[in-house]
């Protein structure tokens, strides 16, 4: 957790105005496209978010992870409700996270396919090609608008993590590290979309989800050392 006490994040609370409970604005048959307003807003403005140093001193990953979630909620006025064991504990491998997701119902069989394809593309091609293929695979699923939004947020979160460290999804990265980040970030998005936003700042939910994924990335950053 060498970066955990201070994580450089990008704020979009004044410019990114989507809600966690945003209304569907088009029918399921309308042409969908990925919206990267979240990621672009992250790039435009940056702030430092401090995590209490006491978190580093906690004995278990579970304690640290719950403390991180609580701190994010306190800072943003959200309620992430990350009740899944896979998200709370943060010790599992990619396959273990996927299996928990399938058992608990926040992952479907196509999610395993999407994660596997992202793994292969990031390892053998490059990040942008992997994201492009991911977009095409998601659009092929012909999802309803609410479900599609989950995958749209996930793509934004992956871009945010990649902007934090472009080597994490590269060919030279340790596969066990970045595959866990893929599965964990997907689980965080899937579970976190039940987030209760700050009434005055509806965009706080996507920000909270992104912060949680970034905190996980920083917790396992030791893989790269």
PDB file of C-alpha atoms in Angstrom:
ATOM      1  CA  UNK A   1       0.000   0.000   0.000  1.00  0.00           C
ATOM      2  CA  UNK A   2       2.871   2.362  -0.705  1.00  0.00           C
ATOM      3  CA  UNK A   3       0.640   4.888  -2.487  1.00  0.00           C
ATOM      4  CA  UNK A   4      -2.416   4.385  -0.306  1.00  0.00           C
ATOM      5  CA  UNK A   5      -2.004   7.303   2.114  1.00  0.00           C
ATOM      6  CA  UNK A   6      -2.129   9.740  -0.788  1.00  0.00           C
ATOM      7  CA  UNK A   7      -3.775   8.705  -4.042  1.00  0.00           C
ATOM      8  CA  UNK A   8      -3.816  11.148  -6.909  1.00  0.00           C
ATOM      9  CA  UNK A   9      -7.335  11.091  -8.291  1.00  0.00           C
ATOM     10  CA  UNK A  10      -9.202  13.273 -10.683  1.00  0.00           C
ATOM     11  CA  UNK A  11     -12.407  14.975  -9.656  1.00  0.00           C
ATOM     12  CA  UNK A  12     -15.387  15.517 -11.855  1.00  0.00           C
ATOM     13  CA  UNK A  13     -18.073  16.351  -9.298  1.00  0.00           C
ATOM     14  CA  UNK A  14     -18.753  19.771 -10.829  1.00  0.00           C
ATOM     15  CA  UNK A  15     -18.702  18.659 -14.454  1.00  0.00           C
ATOM     16  CA  UNK A  16     -19.724  15.015 -14.653  1.00  0.00           C
ATOM     17  CA  UNK A  17     -23.440  15.008 -13.938  1.00  0.00           C
ATOM     18  CA  UNK A  18     -24.599  11.439 -14.324  1.00  0.00           C
ATOM     19  CA  UNK A  19     -26.501   9.760 -11.508  1.00  0.00           C
ATOM     20  CA  UNK A  20     -26.111   6.232 -10.163  1.00  0.00           C
ATOM     21  CA  UNK A  21     -29.849   5.937 -10.702  1.00  0.00           C
ATOM     22  CA  UNK A  22     -29.941   7.806 -14.013  1.00  0.00           C
ATOM     23  CA  UNK A  23     -33.049   7.386 -16.079  1.00  0.00           C
ATOM     24  CA  UNK A  24     -32.907   5.424 -19.272  1.00  0.00           C
ATOM     25  CA  UNK A  25     -33.023   7.947 -22.086  1.00  0.00           C
ATOM     26  CA  UNK A  26     -33.350   5.616 -25.029  1.00  0.00           C
ATOM     27  CA  UNK A  27     -34.949   2.321 -25.850  1.00  0.00           C
ATOM     28  CA  UNK A  28     -33.077  -0.951 -25.809  1.00  0.00           C
ATOM     29  CA  UNK A  29     -33.149  -0.999 -29.599  1.00  0.00           C
ATOM     30  CA  UNK A  30     -31.392   2.362 -29.929  1.00  0.00           C
ATOM     31  CA  UNK A  31     -27.770   2.407 -31.030  1.00  0.00           C
ATOM     32  CA  UNK A  32     -25.536   2.507 -27.972  1.00  0.00           C
ATOM     33  CA  UNK A  33     -22.056   3.924 -27.685  1.00  0.00           C
ATOM     34  CA  UNK A  34     -19.531   4.139 -24.889  1.00  0.00           C
ATOM     35  CA  UNK A  35     -19.370   7.445 -23.050  1.00  0.00           C
ATOM     36  CA  UNK A  36     -16.015   8.402 -21.522  1.00  0.00           C
ATOM     37  CA  UNK A  37     -17.141  11.613 -19.824  1.00  0.00           C
ATOM     38  CA  UNK A  38     -16.141  10.093 -16.490  1.00  0.00           C
ATOM     39  CA  UNK A  39     -12.584   9.369 -17.614  1.00  0.00           C
ATOM     40  CA  UNK A  40     -12.210  12.658 -19.484  1.00  0.00           C
ATOM     41  CA  UNK A  41     -13.370  14.623 -16.452  1.00  0.00           C
ATOM     42  CA  UNK A  42     -10.862  12.733 -14.339  1.00  0.00           C
ATOM     43  CA  UNK A  43      -8.120  13.956 -16.658  1.00  0.00           C
ATOM     44  CA  UNK A  44      -9.201  17.589 -16.494  1.00  0.00           C
ATOM     45  CA  UNK A  45      -9.004  18.263 -12.761  1.00  0.00           C
ATOM     46  CA  UNK A  46      -6.936  16.622 -10.048  1.00  0.00           C
ATOM     47  CA  UNK A  47      -6.952  16.693  -6.252  1.00  0.00           C
ATOM     48  CA  UNK A  48      -5.200  14.800  -3.491  1.00  0.00           C
ATOM     49  CA  UNK A  49      -7.282  12.531  -1.312  1.00  0.00           C
ATOM     50  CA  UNK A  50      -5.634  11.574   1.939  1.00  0.00           C
ATOM     51  CA  UNK A  51      -6.267   8.206   3.522  1.00  0.00           C
ATOM     52  CA  UNK A  52      -5.577   7.984   7.262  1.00  0.00           C
ATOM     53  CA  UNK A  53      -2.144   6.528   7.969  1.00  0.00           C
ATOM     54  CA  UNK A  54      -3.770   4.235  10.533  1.00  0.00           C
ATOM     55  CA  UNK A  55      -5.100   2.146   7.655  1.00  0.00           C
ATOM     56  CA  UNK A  56      -1.562   0.994   6.874  1.00  0.00           C
ATOM     57  CA  UNK A  57      -1.203  -0.285  10.425  1.00  0.00           C
ATOM     58  CA  UNK A  58      -4.265  -2.523  10.364  1.00  0.00           C
ATOM     59  CA  UNK A  59      -3.554  -6.230  10.619  1.00  0.00           C
ATOM     60  CA  UNK A  60      -5.683  -7.742   7.866  1.00  0.00           C
ATOM     61  CA  UNK A  61      -6.608  -6.886   4.285  1.00  0.00           C
ATOM     62  CA  UNK A  62     -10.279  -7.130   5.244  1.00  0.00           C
ATOM     63  CA  UNK A  63      -9.852  -4.474   7.946  1.00  0.00           C
ATOM     64  CA  UNK A  64      -7.937  -2.217   5.572  1.00  0.00           C
ATOM     65  CA  UNK A  65     -10.454  -2.656   2.778  1.00  0.00           C
ATOM     66  CA  UNK A  66     -13.436  -1.864   5.003  1.00  0.00           C
ATOM     67  CA  UNK A  67     -11.642   1.187   6.398  1.00  0.00           C
ATOM     68  CA  UNK A  68     -10.931   2.409   2.859  1.00  0.00           C
ATOM     69  CA  UNK A  69     -14.589   2.009   1.876  1.00  0.00           C
ATOM     70  CA  UNK A  70     -15.737   3.821   5.014  1.00  0.00           C
ATOM     71  CA  UNK A  71     -13.305   6.683   4.390  1.00  0.00           C
ATOM     72  CA  UNK A  72     -14.461   7.061   0.777  1.00  0.00           C
ATOM     73  CA  UNK A  73     -18.097   7.114   1.924  1.00  0.00           C
ATOM     74  CA  UNK A  74     -17.324   9.725   4.575  1.00  0.00           C
ATOM     75  CA  UNK A  75     -15.429  11.927   2.116  1.00  0.00           C
ATOM     76  CA  UNK A  76     -18.059  11.786  -0.630  1.00  0.00           C
ATOM     77  CA  UNK A  77     -21.252  11.322   1.361  1.00  0.00           C
ATOM     78  CA  UNK A  78     -22.007   8.057  -0.415  1.00  0.00           C
ATOM     79  CA  UNK A  79     -22.953   4.568   0.692  1.00  0.00           C
ATOM     80  CA  UNK A  80     -21.146   2.048  -1.494  1.00  0.00           C
ATOM     81  CA  UNK A  81     -22.777  -1.014   0.108  1.00  0.00           C
ATOM     82  CA  UNK A  82     -19.950  -3.295  -1.044  1.00  0.00           C
ATOM     83  CA  UNK A  83     -21.344  -6.371   0.660  1.00  0.00           C
ATOM     84  CA  UNK A  84     -19.798  -9.011  -1.584  1.00  0.00           C
ATOM     85  CA  UNK A  85     -17.071 -11.136  -0.044  1.00  0.00           C
ATOM     86  CA  UNK A  86     -15.022 -10.756  -3.231  1.00  0.00           C
ATOM     87  CA  UNK A  87     -15.010  -6.964  -2.933  1.00  0.00           C
ATOM     88  CA  UNK A  88     -14.679  -6.680   0.841  1.00  0.00           C
ATOM     89  CA  UNK A  89     -11.852  -9.147   1.318  1.00  0.00           C
ATOM     90  CA  UNK A  90      -9.709  -8.340  -1.736  1.00  0.00           C
ATOM     91  CA  UNK A  91      -7.477 -11.398  -1.334  1.00  0.00           C
ATOM     92  CA  UNK A  92      -8.842 -13.517  -4.140  1.00  0.00           C
ATOM     93  CA  UNK A  93      -7.423 -14.440  -7.524  1.00  0.00           C
ATOM     94  CA  UNK A  94      -9.149 -13.469 -10.738  1.00  0.00           C
ATOM     95  CA  UNK A  95     -10.841 -16.855 -11.099  1.00  0.00           C
ATOM     96  CA  UNK A  96     -11.945 -16.853  -7.460  1.00  0.00           C
ATOM     97  CA  UNK A  97     -13.479 -13.389  -7.850  1.00  0.00           C
ATOM     98  CA  UNK A  98     -15.289 -14.517 -11.004  1.00  0.00           C
ATOM     99  CA  UNK A  99     -16.626 -17.642  -9.286  1.00  0.00           C
ATOM    100  CA  UNK A 100     -17.877 -15.654  -6.300  1.00  0.00           C
ATOM    101  CA  UNK A 101     -19.516 -13.232  -8.727  1.00  0.00           C
ATOM    102  CA  UNK A 102     -21.270 -16.065 -10.545  1.00  0.00           C
ATOM    103  CA  UNK A 103     -22.411 -17.580  -7.248  1.00  0.00           C
ATOM    104  CA  UNK A 104     -23.669 -14.256  -5.882  1.00  0.00           C
ATOM    105  CA  UNK A 105     -25.259 -13.199  -9.167  1.00  0.00           C
ATOM    106  CA  UNK A 106     -23.393  -9.974  -9.890  1.00  0.00           C
ATOM    107  CA  UNK A 107     -21.423 -11.669 -12.688  1.00  0.00           C
ATOM    108  CA  UNK A 108     -22.932 -13.538 -15.626  1.00  0.00           C
ATOM    109  CA  UNK A 109     -21.226 -16.101 -17.853  1.00  0.00           C
ATOM    110  CA  UNK A 110     -20.451 -13.437 -20.433  1.00  0.00           C
ATOM    111  CA  UNK A 111     -18.521 -11.490 -17.782  1.00  0.00           C
ATOM    112  CA  UNK A 112     -16.000 -14.301 -17.536  1.00  0.00           C
ATOM    113  CA  UNK A 113     -15.687 -14.193 -21.328  1.00  0.00           C
ATOM    114  CA  UNK A 114     -15.143 -10.415 -21.283  1.00  0.00           C
ATOM    115  CA  UNK A 115     -12.503 -10.604 -18.543  1.00  0.00           C
ATOM    116  CA  UNK A 116     -10.654 -13.421 -20.308  1.00  0.00           C
ATOM    117  CA  UNK A 117     -10.616 -11.486 -23.577  1.00  0.00           C
ATOM    118  CA  UNK A 118      -9.377  -8.345 -21.850  1.00  0.00           C
ATOM    119  CA  UNK A 119      -6.599 -10.379 -20.233  1.00  0.00           C
ATOM    120  CA  UNK A 120      -5.489 -11.799 -23.576  1.00  0.00           C
ATOM    121  CA  UNK A 121      -5.702  -8.484 -25.427  1.00  0.00           C
ATOM    122  CA  UNK A 122      -3.825  -6.513 -22.778  1.00  0.00           C
ATOM    123  CA  UNK A 123      -1.154  -9.189 -22.597  1.00  0.00           C
ATOM    124  CA  UNK A 124      -0.705  -9.792 -26.321  1.00  0.00           C
ATOM    125  CA  UNK A 125      -1.834  -6.558 -28.001  1.00  0.00           C
ATOM    126  CA  UNK A 126      -2.142  -3.211 -26.219  1.00  0.00           C
ATOM    127  CA  UNK A 127      -4.508  -1.375 -23.889  1.00  0.00           C
ATOM    128  CA  UNK A 128      -6.429   0.673 -26.453  1.00  0.00           C
ATOM    129  CA  UNK A 129      -6.961  -2.335 -28.724  1.00  0.00           C
ATOM    130  CA  UNK A 130      -8.185  -4.310 -25.726  1.00  0.00           C
ATOM    131  CA  UNK A 131     -10.685  -1.585 -24.837  1.00  0.00           C
ATOM    132  CA  UNK A 132     -11.883  -1.364 -28.451  1.00  0.00           C
ATOM    133  CA  UNK A 133     -12.446  -5.123 -28.572  1.00  0.00           C
ATOM    134  CA  UNK A 134     -14.204  -4.942 -25.195  1.00  0.00           C
ATOM    135  CA  UNK A 135     -16.562  -2.269 -26.538  1.00  0.00           C
ATOM    136  CA  UNK A 136     -17.384  -4.396 -29.569  1.00  0.00           C
ATOM    137  CA  UNK A 137     -17.996  -7.502 -27.436  1.00  0.00           C
ATOM    138  CA  UNK A 138     -20.286  -5.603 -25.049  1.00  0.00           C
ATOM    139  CA  UNK A 139     -22.282  -4.017 -27.869  1.00  0.00           C
ATOM    140  CA  UNK A 140     -22.741  -7.465 -29.427  1.00  0.00           C
ATOM    141  CA  UNK A 141     -24.539  -8.576 -26.236  1.00  0.00           C
ATOM    142  CA  UNK A 142     -27.395  -6.119 -27.011  1.00  0.00           C
ATOM    143  CA  UNK A 143     -27.879  -5.259 -23.339  1.00  0.00           C
ATOM    144  CA  UNK A 144     -30.618  -3.108 -21.854  1.00  0.00           C
ATOM    145  CA  UNK A 145     -29.608   0.439 -20.940  1.00  0.00           C
ATOM    146  CA  UNK A 146     -29.227  -0.159 -17.209  1.00  0.00           C
ATOM    147  CA  UNK A 147     -26.985  -3.181 -17.706  1.00  0.00           C
ATOM    148  CA  UNK A 148     -25.010  -1.452 -20.446  1.00  0.00           C
ATOM    149  CA  UNK A 149     -24.229   1.428 -18.064  1.00  0.00           C
ATOM    150  CA  UNK A 150     -22.392  -1.019 -15.789  1.00  0.00           C
ATOM    151  CA  UNK A 151     -20.031  -1.974 -18.605  1.00  0.00           C
ATOM    152  CA  UNK A 152     -19.654   1.664 -19.611  1.00  0.00           C
ATOM    153  CA  UNK A 153     -18.557   2.589 -16.071  1.00  0.00           C
ATOM    154  CA  UNK A 154     -16.212  -0.401 -16.007  1.00  0.00           C
ATOM    155  CA  UNK A 155     -14.493   0.770 -19.205  1.00  0.00           C
ATOM    156  CA  UNK A 156     -14.045   4.222 -17.667  1.00  0.00           C
ATOM    157  CA  UNK A 157     -12.569   2.728 -14.492  1.00  0.00           C
ATOM    158  CA  UNK A 158     -10.074   0.676 -16.516  1.00  0.00           C
ATOM    159  CA  UNK A 159      -9.011   3.815 -18.389  1.00  0.00           C
ATOM    160  CA  UNK A 160      -8.568   5.652 -15.086  1.00  0.00           C
ATOM    161  CA  UNK A 161      -6.387   2.868 -13.669  1.00  0.00           C
ATOM    162  CA  UNK A 162      -4.352   2.771 -16.882  1.00  0.00           C
ATOM    163  CA  UNK A 163      -3.838   6.536 -16.715  1.00  0.00           C
ATOM    164  CA  UNK A 164      -2.542   6.125 -13.153  1.00  0.00           C
ATOM    165  CA  UNK A 165       0.059   3.613 -14.365  1.00  0.00           C
ATOM    166  CA  UNK A 166       0.144   2.649 -18.035  1.00  0.00           C
ATOM    167  CA  UNK A 167       2.403  -0.332 -17.324  1.00  0.00           C
ATOM    168  CA  UNK A 168      -0.137  -2.180 -15.191  1.00  0.00           C
ATOM    169  CA  UNK A 169      -1.962  -3.695 -18.178  1.00  0.00           C
ATOM    170  CA  UNK A 170       1.104  -3.977 -20.404  1.00  0.00           C
ATOM    171  CA  UNK A 171       2.716  -7.086 -21.802  1.00  0.00           C
ATOM    172  CA  UNK A 172       5.519  -6.899 -19.228  1.00  0.00           C
ATOM    173  CA  UNK A 173       3.163  -6.697 -16.259  1.00  0.00           C
ATOM    174  CA  UNK A 174       2.786  -9.770 -14.069  1.00  0.00           C
ATOM    175  CA  UNK A 175      -0.354 -11.473 -15.314  1.00  0.00           C
ATOM    176  CA  UNK A 176      -1.600 -12.514 -11.874  1.00  0.00           C
ATOM    177  CA  UNK A 177      -1.525  -8.884 -10.833  1.00  0.00           C
ATOM    178  CA  UNK A 178      -3.439  -7.282 -13.668  1.00  0.00           C
ATOM    179  CA  UNK A 179      -5.955 -10.113 -14.056  1.00  0.00           C
ATOM    180  CA  UNK A 180      -6.914  -9.676 -10.408  1.00  0.00           C
ATOM    181  CA  UNK A 181      -7.300  -5.939 -11.008  1.00  0.00           C
ATOM    182  CA  UNK A 182      -9.562  -6.667 -13.988  1.00  0.00           C
ATOM    183  CA  UNK A 183     -11.823  -9.008 -12.042  1.00  0.00           C
ATOM    184  CA  UNK A 184     -11.831  -6.873  -8.892  1.00  0.00           C
ATOM    185  CA  UNK A 185     -12.621  -3.649 -10.738  1.00  0.00           C
ATOM    186  CA  UNK A 186     -15.466  -5.398 -12.560  1.00  0.00           C
ATOM    187  CA  UNK A 187     -16.824  -6.755  -9.285  1.00  0.00           C
ATOM    188  CA  UNK A 188     -16.573  -3.329  -7.659  1.00  0.00           C
ATOM    189  CA  UNK A 189     -18.512  -1.747 -10.509  1.00  0.00           C
ATOM    190  CA  UNK A 190     -21.164  -4.497 -10.522  1.00  0.00           C
ATOM    191  CA  UNK A 191     -21.714  -4.379  -6.760  1.00  0.00           C
ATOM    192  CA  UNK A 192     -21.089  -0.652  -6.404  1.00  0.00           C
ATOM    193  CA  UNK A 193     -23.835   0.388  -8.816  1.00  0.00           C
ATOM    194  CA  UNK A 194     -26.205  -0.207  -5.901  1.00  0.00           C
ATOM    195  CA  UNK A 195     -24.459   2.792  -4.331  1.00  0.00           C
ATOM    196  CA  UNK A 196     -26.594   5.445  -2.644  1.00  0.00           C
ATOM    197  CA  UNK A 197     -25.313   8.816  -3.909  1.00  0.00           C
ATOM    198  CA  UNK A 198     -24.866  12.071  -2.055  1.00  0.00           C
ATOM    199  CA  UNK A 199     -28.216  13.847  -2.697  1.00  0.00           C
ATOM    200  CA  UNK A 200     -26.432  17.069  -3.664  1.00  0.00           C
ATOM    201  CA  UNK A 201     -23.776  15.355  -5.792  1.00  0.00           C
ATOM    202  CA  UNK A 202     -25.225  12.489  -7.847  1.00  0.00           C
ATOM    203  CA  UNK A 203     -21.906  11.939  -9.651  1.00  0.00           C
ATOM    204  CA  UNK A 204     -20.322  10.910  -6.346  1.00  0.00           C
ATOM    205  CA  UNK A 205     -21.208   7.253  -6.949  1.00  0.00           C
ATOM    206  CA  UNK A 206     -19.072   6.753 -10.071  1.00  0.00           C
ATOM    207  CA  UNK A 207     -16.279   8.635  -8.317  1.00  0.00           C
ATOM    208  CA  UNK A 208     -16.555   6.400  -5.245  1.00  0.00           C
ATOM    209  CA  UNK A 209     -16.442   3.269  -7.406  1.00  0.00           C
ATOM    210  CA  UNK A 210     -13.361   4.539  -9.227  1.00  0.00           C
ATOM    211  CA  UNK A 211     -11.655   5.437  -5.953  1.00  0.00           C
ATOM    212  CA  UNK A 212     -12.296   1.964  -4.599  1.00  0.00           C
ATOM    213  CA  UNK A 213     -10.773   0.317  -7.670  1.00  0.00           C
ATOM    214  CA  UNK A 214      -7.773   2.658  -7.499  1.00  0.00           C
ATOM    215  CA  UNK A 215      -7.284   1.857  -3.823  1.00  0.00           C
ATOM    216  CA  UNK A 216      -7.228  -1.852  -4.660  1.00  0.00           C
ATOM    217  CA  UNK A 217      -4.674  -1.195  -7.394  1.00  0.00           C
ATOM    218  CA  UNK A 218      -2.459   0.597  -4.889  1.00  0.00           C
ATOM    219  CA  UNK A 219      -2.855  -2.193  -2.335  1.00  0.00           C
ATOM    220  CA  UNK A 220      -1.472  -4.790  -4.711  1.00  0.00           C
ATOM    221  CA  UNK A 221       1.086  -2.456  -6.279  1.00  0.00           C
ATOM    222  CA  UNK A 222       3.794  -4.477  -4.544  1.00  0.00           C
ATOM    223  CA  UNK A 223       3.368  -7.096  -7.290  1.00  0.00           C
ATOM    224  CA  UNK A 224       5.315  -4.796  -9.596  1.00  0.00           C
ATOM    225  CA  UNK A 225       8.282  -4.283  -7.247  1.00  0.00           C
TER     226      UNK A 225
END
